[in-house]
Short mmCIF file of C-alpha atoms in Angstrom, two decimals:
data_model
loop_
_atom_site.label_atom_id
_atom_site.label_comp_id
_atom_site.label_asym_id
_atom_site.label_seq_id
_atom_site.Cartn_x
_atom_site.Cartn_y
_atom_site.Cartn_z
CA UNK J 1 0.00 0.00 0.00
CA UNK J 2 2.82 2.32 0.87
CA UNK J 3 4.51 1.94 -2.14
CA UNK J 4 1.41 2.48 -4.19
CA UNK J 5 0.99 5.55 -2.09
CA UNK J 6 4.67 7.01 -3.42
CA UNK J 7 3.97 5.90 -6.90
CA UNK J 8 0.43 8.03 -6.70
CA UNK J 9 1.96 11.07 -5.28
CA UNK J 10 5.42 10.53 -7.58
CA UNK J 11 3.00 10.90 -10.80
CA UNK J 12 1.11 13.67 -9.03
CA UNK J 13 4.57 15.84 -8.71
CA UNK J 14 5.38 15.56 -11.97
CA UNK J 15 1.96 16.33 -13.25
CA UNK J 16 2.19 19.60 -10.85
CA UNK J 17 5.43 20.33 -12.30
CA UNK J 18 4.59 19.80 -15.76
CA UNK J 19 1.43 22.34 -15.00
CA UNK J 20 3.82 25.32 -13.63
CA UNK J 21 5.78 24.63 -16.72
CA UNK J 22 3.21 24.91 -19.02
CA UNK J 23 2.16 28.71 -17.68
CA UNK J 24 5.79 30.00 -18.30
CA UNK J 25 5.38 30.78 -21.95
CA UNK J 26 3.00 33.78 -21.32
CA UNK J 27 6.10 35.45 -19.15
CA UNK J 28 8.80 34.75 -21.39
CA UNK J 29 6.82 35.91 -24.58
CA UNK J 30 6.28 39.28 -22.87
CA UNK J 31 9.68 39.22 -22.34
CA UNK J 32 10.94 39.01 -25.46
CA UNK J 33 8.70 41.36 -26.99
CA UNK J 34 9.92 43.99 -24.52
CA UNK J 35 13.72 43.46 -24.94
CA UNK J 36 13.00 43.36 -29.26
CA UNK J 37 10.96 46.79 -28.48
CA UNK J 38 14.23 48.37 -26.67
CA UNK J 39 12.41 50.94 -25.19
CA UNK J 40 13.80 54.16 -24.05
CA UNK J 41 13.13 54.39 -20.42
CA UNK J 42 15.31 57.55 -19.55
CA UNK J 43 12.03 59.55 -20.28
CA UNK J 44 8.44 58.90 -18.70
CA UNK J 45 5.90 57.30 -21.37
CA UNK J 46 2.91 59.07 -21.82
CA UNK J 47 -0.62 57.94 -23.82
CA UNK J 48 -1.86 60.94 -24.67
CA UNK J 49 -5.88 60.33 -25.43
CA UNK J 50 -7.76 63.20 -27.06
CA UNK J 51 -10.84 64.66 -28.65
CA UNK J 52 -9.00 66.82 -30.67
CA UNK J 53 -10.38 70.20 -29.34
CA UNK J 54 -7.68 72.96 -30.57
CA UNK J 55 -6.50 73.51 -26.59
CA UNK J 56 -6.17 69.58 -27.12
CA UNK J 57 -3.72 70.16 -29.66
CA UNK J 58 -1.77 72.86 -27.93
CA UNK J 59 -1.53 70.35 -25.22
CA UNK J 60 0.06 67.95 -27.55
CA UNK J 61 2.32 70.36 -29.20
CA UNK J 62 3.85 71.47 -25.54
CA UNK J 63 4.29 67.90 -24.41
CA UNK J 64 6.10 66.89 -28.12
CA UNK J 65 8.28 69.63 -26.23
CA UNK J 66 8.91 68.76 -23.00
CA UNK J 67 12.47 66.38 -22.53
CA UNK J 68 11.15 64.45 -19.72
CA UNK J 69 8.74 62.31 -21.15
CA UNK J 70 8.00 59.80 -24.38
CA UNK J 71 4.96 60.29 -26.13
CA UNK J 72 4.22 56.41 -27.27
CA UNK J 73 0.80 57.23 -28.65
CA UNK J 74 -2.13 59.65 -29.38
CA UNK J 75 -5.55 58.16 -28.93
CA UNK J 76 -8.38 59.91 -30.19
CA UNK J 77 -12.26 59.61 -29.18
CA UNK J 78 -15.04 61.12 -31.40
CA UNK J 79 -17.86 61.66 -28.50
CA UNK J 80 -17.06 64.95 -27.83
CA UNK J 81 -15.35 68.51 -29.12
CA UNK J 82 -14.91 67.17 -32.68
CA UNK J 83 -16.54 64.82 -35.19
CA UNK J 84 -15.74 61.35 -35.39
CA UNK J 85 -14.74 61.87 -38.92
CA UNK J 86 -12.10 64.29 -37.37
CA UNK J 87 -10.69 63.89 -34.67
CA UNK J 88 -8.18 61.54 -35.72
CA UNK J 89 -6.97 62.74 -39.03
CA UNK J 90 -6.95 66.45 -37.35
CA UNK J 91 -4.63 65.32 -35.05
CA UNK J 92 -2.53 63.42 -38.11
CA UNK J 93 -2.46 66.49 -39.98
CA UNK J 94 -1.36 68.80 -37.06
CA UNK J 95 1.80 66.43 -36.85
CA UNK J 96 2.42 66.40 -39.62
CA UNK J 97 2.01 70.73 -40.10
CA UNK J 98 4.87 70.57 -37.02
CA UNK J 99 6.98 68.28 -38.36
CA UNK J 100 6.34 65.33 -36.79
CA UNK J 101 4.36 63.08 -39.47
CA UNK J 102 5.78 59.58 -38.76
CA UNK J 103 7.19 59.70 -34.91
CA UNK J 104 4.24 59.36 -32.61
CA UNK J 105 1.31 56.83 -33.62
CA UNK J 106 -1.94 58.17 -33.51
CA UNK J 107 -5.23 55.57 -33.06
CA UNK J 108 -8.70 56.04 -33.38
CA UNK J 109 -11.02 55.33 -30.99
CA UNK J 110 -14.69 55.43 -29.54
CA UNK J 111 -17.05 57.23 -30.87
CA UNK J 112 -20.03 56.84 -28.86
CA UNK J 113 -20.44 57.27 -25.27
CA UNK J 114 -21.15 54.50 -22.55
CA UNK J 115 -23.51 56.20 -21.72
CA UNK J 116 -25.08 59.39 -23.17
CA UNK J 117 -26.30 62.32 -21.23
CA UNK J 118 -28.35 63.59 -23.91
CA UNK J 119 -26.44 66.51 -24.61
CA UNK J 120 -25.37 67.35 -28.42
CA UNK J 121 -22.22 70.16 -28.40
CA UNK J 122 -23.96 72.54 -30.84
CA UNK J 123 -22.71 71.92 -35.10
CA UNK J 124 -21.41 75.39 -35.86
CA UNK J 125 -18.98 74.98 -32.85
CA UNK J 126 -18.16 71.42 -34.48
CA UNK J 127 -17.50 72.89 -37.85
CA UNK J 128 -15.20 75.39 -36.97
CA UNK J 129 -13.03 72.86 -35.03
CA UNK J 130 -12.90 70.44 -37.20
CA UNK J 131 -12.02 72.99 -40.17
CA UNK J 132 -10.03 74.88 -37.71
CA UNK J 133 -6.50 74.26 -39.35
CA UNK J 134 -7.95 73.95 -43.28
CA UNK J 135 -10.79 76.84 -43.77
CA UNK J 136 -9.69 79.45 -46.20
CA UNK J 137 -10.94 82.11 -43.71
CA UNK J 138 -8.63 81.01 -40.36
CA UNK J 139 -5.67 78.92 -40.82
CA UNK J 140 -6.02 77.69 -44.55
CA UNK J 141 -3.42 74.74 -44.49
CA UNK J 142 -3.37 72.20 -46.73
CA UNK J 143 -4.22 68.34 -45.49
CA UNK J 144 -2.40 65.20 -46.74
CA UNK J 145 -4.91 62.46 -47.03
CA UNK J 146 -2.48 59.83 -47.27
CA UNK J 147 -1.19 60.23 -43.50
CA UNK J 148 -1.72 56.67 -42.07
CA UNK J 149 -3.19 56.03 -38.08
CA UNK J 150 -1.34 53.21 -36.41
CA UNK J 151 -2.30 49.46 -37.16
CA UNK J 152 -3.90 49.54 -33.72
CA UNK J 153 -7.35 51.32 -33.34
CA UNK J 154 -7.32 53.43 -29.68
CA UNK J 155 -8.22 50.52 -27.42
CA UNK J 156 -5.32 48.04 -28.70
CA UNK J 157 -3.13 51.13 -27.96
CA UNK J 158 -3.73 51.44 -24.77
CA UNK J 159 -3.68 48.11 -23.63
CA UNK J 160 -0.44 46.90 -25.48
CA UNK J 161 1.30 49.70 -24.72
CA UNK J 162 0.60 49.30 -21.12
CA UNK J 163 1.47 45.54 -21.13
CA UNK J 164 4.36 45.70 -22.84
CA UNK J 165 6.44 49.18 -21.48
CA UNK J 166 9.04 48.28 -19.67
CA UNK J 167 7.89 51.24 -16.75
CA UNK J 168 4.83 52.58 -15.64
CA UNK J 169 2.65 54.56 -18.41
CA UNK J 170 1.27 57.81 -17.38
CA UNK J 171 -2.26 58.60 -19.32
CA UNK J 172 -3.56 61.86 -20.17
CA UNK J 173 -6.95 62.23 -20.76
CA UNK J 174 -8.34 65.59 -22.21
CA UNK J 175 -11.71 64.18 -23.69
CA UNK J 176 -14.34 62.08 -22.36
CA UNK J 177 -12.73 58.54 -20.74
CA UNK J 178 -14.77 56.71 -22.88
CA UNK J 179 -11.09 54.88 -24.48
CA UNK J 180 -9.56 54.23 -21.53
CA UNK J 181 -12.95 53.08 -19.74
CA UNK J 182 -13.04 50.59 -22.51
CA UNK J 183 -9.71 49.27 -22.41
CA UNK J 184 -9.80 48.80 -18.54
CA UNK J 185 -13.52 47.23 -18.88
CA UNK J 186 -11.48 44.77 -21.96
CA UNK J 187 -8.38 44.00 -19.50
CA UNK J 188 -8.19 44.76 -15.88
CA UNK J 189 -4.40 43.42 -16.01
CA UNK J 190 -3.52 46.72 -17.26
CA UNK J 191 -4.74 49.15 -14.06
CA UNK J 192 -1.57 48.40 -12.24
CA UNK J 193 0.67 49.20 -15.19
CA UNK J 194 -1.08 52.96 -15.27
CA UNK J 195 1.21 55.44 -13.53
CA UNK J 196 -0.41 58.62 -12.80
CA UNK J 197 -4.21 59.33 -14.97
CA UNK J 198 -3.90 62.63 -15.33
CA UNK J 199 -7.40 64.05 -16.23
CA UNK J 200 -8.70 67.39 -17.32
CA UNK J 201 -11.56 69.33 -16.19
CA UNK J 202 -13.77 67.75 -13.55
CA UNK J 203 -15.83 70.08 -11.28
CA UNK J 204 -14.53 69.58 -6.94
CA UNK J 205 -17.40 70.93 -4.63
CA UNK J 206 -17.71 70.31 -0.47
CA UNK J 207 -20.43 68.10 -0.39
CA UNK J 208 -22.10 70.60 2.11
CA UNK J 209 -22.62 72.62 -1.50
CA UNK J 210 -25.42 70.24 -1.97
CA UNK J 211 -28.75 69.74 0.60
CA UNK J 212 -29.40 66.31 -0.45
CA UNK J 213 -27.28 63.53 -2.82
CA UNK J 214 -30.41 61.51 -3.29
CA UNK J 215 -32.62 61.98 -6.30
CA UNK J 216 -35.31 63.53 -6.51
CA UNK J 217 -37.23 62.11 -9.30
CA UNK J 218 -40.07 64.67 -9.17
CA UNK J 219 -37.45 67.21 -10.61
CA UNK J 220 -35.17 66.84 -13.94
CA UNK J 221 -35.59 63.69 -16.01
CA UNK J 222 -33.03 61.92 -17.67
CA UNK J 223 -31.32 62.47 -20.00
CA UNK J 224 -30.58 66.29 -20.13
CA UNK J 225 -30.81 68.42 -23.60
CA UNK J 226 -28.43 71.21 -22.07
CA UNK J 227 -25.38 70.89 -21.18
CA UNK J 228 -25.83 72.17 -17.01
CA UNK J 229 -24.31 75.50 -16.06
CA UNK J 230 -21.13 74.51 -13.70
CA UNK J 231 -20.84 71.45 -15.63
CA UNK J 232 -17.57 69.87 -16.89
CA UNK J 233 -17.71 68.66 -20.52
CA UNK J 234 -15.02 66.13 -20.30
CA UNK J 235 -17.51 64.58 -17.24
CA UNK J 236 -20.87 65.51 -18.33
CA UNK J 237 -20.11 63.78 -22.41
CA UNK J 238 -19.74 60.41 -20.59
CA UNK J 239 -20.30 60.20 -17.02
CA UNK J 240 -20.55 56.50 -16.52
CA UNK J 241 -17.11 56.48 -18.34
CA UNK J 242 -15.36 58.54 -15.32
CA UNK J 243 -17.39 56.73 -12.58
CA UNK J 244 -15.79 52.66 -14.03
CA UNK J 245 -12.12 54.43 -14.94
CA UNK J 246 -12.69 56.04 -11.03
CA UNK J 247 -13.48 53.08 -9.16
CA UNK J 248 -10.77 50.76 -11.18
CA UNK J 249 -8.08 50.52 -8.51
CA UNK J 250 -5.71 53.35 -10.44
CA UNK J 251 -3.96 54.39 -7.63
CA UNK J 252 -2.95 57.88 -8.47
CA UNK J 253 -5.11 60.47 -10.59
CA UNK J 254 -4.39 63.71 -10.99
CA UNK J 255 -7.29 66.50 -12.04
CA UNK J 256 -6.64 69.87 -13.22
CA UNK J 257 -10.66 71.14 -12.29
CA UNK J 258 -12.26 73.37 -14.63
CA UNK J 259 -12.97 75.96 -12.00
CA UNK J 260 -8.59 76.46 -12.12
CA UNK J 261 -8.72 76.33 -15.52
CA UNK J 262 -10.89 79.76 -16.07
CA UNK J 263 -8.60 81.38 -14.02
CA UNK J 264 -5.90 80.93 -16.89
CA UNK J 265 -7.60 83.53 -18.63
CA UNK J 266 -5.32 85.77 -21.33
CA UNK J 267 -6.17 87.64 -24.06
CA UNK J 268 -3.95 88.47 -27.37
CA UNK J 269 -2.06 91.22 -26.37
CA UNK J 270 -1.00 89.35 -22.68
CA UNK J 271 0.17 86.70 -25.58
CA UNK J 272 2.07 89.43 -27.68
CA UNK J 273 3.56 91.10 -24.55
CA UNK J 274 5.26 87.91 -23.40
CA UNK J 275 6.70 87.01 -26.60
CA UNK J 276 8.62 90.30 -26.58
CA UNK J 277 9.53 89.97 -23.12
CA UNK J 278 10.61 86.69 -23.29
CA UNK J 279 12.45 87.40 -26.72
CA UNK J 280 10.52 84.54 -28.15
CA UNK J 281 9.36 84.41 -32.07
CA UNK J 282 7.29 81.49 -33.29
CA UNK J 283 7.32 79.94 -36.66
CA UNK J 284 4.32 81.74 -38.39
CA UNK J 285 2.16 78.85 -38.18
CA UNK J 286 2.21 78.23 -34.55
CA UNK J 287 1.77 81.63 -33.41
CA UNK J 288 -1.25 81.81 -36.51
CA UNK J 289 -2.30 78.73 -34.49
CA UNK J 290 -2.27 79.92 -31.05
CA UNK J 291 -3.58 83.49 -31.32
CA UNK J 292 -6.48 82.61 -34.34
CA UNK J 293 -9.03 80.24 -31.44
CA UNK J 294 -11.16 83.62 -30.30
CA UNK J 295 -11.83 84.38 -33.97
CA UNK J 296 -12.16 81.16 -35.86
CA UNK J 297 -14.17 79.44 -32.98
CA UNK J 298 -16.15 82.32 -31.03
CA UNK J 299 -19.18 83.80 -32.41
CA UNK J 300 -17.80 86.86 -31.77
CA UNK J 301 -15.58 87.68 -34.70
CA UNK J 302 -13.32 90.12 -32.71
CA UNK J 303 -12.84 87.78 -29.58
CA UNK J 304 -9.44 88.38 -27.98
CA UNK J 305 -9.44 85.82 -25.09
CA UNK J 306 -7.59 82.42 -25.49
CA UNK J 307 -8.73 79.94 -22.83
CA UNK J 308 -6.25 77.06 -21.80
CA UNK J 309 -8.29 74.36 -20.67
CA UNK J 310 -6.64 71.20 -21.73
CA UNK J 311 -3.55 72.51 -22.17
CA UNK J 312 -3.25 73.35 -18.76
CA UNK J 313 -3.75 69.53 -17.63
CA UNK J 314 -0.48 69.08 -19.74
CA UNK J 315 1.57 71.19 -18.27
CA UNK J 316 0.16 70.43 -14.56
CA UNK J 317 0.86 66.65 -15.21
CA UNK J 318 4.54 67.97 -16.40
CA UNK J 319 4.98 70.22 -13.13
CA UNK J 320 3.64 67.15 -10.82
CA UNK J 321 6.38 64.14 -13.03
CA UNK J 322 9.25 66.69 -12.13
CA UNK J 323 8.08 67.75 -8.63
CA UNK J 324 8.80 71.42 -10.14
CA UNK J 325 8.19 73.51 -6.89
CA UNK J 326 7.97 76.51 -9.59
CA UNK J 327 5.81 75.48 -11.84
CA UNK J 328 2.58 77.31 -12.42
CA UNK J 329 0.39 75.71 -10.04
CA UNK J 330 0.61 77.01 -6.28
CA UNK J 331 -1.54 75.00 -4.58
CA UNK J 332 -2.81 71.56 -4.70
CA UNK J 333 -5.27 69.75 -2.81
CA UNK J 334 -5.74 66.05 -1.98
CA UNK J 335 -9.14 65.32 -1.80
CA UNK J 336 -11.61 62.59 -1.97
CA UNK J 337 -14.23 62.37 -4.51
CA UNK J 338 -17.05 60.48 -5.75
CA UNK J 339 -18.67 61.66 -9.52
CA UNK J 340 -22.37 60.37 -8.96
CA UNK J 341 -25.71 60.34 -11.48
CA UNK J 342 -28.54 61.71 -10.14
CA UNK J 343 -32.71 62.34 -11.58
CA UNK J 344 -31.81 66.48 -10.24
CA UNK J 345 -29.23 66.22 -12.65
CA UNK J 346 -29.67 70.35 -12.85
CA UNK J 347 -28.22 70.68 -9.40
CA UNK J 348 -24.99 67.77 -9.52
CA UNK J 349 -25.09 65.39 -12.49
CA UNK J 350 -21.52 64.33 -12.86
CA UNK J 351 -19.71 66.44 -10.62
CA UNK J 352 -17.01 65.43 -7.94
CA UNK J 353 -17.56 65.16 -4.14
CA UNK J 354 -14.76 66.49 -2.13
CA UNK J 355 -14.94 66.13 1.86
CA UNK J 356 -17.41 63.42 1.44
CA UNK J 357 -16.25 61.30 4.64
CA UNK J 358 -17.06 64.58 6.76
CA UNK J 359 -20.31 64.31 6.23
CA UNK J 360 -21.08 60.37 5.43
CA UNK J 361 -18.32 58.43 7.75
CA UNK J 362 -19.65 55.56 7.07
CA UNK J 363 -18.80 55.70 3.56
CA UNK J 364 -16.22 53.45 1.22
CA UNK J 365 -15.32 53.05 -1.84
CA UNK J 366 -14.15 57.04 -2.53
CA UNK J 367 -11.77 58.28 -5.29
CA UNK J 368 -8.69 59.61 -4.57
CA UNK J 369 -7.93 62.93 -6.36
CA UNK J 370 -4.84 65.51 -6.40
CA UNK J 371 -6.14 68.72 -8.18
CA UNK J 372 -4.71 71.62 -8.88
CA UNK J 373 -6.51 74.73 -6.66
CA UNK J 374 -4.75 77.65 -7.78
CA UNK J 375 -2.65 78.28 -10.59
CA UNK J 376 -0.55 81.56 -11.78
CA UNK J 377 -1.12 82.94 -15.55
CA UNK J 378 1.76 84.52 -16.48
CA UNK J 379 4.34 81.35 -15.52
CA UNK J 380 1.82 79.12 -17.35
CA UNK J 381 2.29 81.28 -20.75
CA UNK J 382 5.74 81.43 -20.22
CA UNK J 383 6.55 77.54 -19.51
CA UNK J 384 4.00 76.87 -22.50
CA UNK J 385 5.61 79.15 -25.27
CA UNK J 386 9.37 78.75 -24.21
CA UNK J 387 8.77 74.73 -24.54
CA UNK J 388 6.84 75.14 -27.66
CA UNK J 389 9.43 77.57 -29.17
CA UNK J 390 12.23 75.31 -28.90
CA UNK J 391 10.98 72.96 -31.55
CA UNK J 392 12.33 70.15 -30.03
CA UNK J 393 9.71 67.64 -30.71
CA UNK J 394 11.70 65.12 -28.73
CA UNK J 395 9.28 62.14 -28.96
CA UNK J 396 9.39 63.15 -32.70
CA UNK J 397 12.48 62.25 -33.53
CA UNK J 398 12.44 58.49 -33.57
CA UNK J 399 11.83 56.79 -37.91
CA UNK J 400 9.01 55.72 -38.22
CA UNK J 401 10.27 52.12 -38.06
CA UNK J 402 11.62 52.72 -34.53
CA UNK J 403 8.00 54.23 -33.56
CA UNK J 404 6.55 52.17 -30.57
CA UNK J 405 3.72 51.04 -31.88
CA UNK J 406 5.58 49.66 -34.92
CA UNK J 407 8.12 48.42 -33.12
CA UNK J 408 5.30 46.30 -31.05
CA UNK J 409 3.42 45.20 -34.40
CA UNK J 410 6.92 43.33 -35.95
CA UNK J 411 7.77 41.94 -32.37
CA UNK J 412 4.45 40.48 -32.40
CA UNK J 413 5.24 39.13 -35.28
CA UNK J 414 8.69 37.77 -34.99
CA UNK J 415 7.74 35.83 -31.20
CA UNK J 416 4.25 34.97 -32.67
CA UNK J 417 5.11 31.18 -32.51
CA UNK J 418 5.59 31.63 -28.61
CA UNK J 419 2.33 34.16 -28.10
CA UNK J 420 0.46 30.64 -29.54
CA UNK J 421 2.06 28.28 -27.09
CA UNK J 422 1.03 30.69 -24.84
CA UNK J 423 -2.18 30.90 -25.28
CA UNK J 424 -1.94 26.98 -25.54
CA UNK J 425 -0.15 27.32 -22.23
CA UNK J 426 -3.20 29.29 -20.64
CA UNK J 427 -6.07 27.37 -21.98
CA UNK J 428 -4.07 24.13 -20.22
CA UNK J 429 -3.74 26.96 -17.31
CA UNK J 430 -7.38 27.13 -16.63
CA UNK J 431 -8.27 23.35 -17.09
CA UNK J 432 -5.60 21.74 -15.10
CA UNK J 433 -6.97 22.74 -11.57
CA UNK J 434 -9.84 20.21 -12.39
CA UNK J 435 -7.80 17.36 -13.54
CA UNK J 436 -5.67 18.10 -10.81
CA UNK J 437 -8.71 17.74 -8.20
CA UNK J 438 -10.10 14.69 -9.90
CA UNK J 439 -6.74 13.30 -9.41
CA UNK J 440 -6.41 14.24 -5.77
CA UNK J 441 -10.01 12.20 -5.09
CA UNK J 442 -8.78 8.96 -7.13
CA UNK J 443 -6.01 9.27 -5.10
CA UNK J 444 -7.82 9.68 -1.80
CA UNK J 445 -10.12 7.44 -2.69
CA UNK J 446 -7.86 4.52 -3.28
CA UNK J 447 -5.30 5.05 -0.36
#
């Protein structure tokens, strides 16, 4: 009996050992996609995803810029300040009018919400972003229609680059959330490869701003038609989008609220004044492309004021990667927030709790938020046009066979015969535990 014992367990070890061998392919496949990718890891890689607003853009063009991090990827989404039709081959052609036409890939992503709040952005706003760079009567540039997105649409972006960097990615988001929702909602795995989510816009309120967070169904109905004063478009487009890319474990998110963001307020001749100071001249088309948003977007043809929004979440994210002390946010706040739905969607639909726990202790399950709470004007024009004058374009100035996302594609390819044994390797993953437990009770059974 003993010895039958020994010969039962000695086929049982090897079994066990065969099944821990059999789950090592996925490991060394990932592997060897990352050492054939040779990534750069002296700078921080960034996922830039986008709806290709113009302040988008400017965003894009400063962090091009900026020598501290590595652009691996634009992702656009075509649910909010741009047509779907646009805002990927807007952002194409914008590389492409800096220079940069083949260094960062650019995929195209959702185009509906998760969930709509009934709101359309109004068509002549649309119009004039989408024709922004190309109409005869603002910046009347010429297109190439044979730029080419990456292989991968948005979603495949994000994922595989998050799988296979070698460090921590840092997103940032300044559209809806509705791509990285997605990917998260696709592949959980990659949460705990996302550095910092750096978000823009996002309204912060003491919860004692509100009398009551239940609904109260005899008010508003769902959805809404207008977009709510105090609202925060990248929130209010796709609500349910924030709430799942919230509540997803991502342990550090960064905001730069909307409330901040109006403060950055400057108006063409603030612009003109710190060029001179700052002995700074601009290649025609950039400073056509800066100082022509108040006319070719407002209804008011002799609009002076440029507002910052997104643009400002780029450079906060920038400050907060370098710990820059001087940067051209002040203050910060930590706070804890929860972005909730609600029937009186007049009063808080989509907008972020802060102090929560002082008033409900007994709740869990809150979002923790850095935002930015005060911010100084004239260091955030300076940073901004002293980075975007240098015409550095560092994540620019890879071929485009040395591109990330091209890089991935023919690694793919070369190790594919080892991606197939592992997915052999992981479909014998999930069905071994039950041979192994039948085994177990034939064993048991007999002894």
């Amino acid at each position: 009996m003993a010895h039958r014992r020994n010969c039962l367990i000695l086929v049982f070890l090897i079994i066990v050992n065969k099944f821990y061998v059999d789950s090592r392919p996925l490991t060394l496949a990932k592997l060897q996609i990352q050492n054939c990718i040779s990534q750069n890891v002296t700078r921080q890689p960034v996922i830039i995803d986008t709806d290709t607003d113009v302040d988008d853009l400017w965003a894009i063009l400063y962090a091009l810029n900026v020598p501290t991090i590595d652009v691996l990827a634009i992702t656009t989404v075509g649910n909010a300040y741009s047509k779907p039709l646009y805002s990927g081959s807007n952002v194409l052609t914008f590389l492409d009018l800096i220079g940069c036409s083949s260094g960062v890939a650019v995929g195209y992503g959702v185009n509906l919400p998760l969930m709509s709040s009934g709101y359309t952005i109004p068509q002549s706003l649309l119009d004039s972003i989408d024709s922004y760079m190309t109409d005869p009567t603002c910046l009347n540039q010429s297109a190439n229609i044979f730029l080419q997105p990456s292989p991968f649409s948005a979603i495949e972006l994000i994922k595989l680059s998050l799988e296979y960097s070698t460090r921590p990615v840092d997103i940032l988001v300044l559209g809806t959330m509705t791509n990285l929702a997605t990917a998260i909602s696709e592949d959980r795995s990659i949460v705990s490869k996302i550095g910092t989510l750096y978000f823009s816009c996002g309204q912060f309120k003491a919860i004692n701003s509100y009398p009551s967070l239940i609904p109260n169904l005899t008010l508003a109905t769902y959805p809404e038609s207008e977009e709510m004063i105090d609202a925060s478009p990248n929130v209010f487009l796709d609500v349910l989008a924030v709430q799942r890319v919230g509540m997803s474990g991502i342990k550090n998110i960064v905001a730069m609220p909307i409330h901040t963001q109006n403060t950055l307020l400057i108006n063409l001749t603030q612009l003109n004044e710190t060029l001179t100071k700052l002995n700074i001249q601009l290649k025609p088309f950039v400073l056509n492309f800066i100082s022509s948003f108040a006319r070719c977007t407002s209804s008011n043809p002799n609009g002076t004021y440029l507002k910052w929004w997104d643009n400002s979440a780029a450079q906060f994210m920038v400050q907060m990667q370098t710990n820059n002390s001087q940067g051209f946010c002040l203050r910060t706040q930590n706070v804890k927030s929860l972005y909730i739905m609600s029937a009186d969607s007049h009063q808080f639909f989509g907008q972020g709790m802060i102090n929560v726990e002082t008033r409900l202790p007994n709740a869990s399950g809150l979002v923790n938020y850095t935002i930015c709470t005060e911010a100084n004007s004239d260091i955030f024009l300076s940073e901004f046009l002293n980075k975007i004058s240098s015409e550095k374009l560092y994540s620019c100035a890879r071929q485009y066979s040395e591109r990330f996302d091209i890089k991935l594609q023919q690694c793919m390819l070369k190790y594919e015969d080892t991606l197939q044994q592992t997915n052999m390797g992981k479909t014998v993953y999930f069905l071994k535990p039950i041979f192994l437990s039948m085994y177990l009770f034939i064993v048991l059974v007999i002894i």
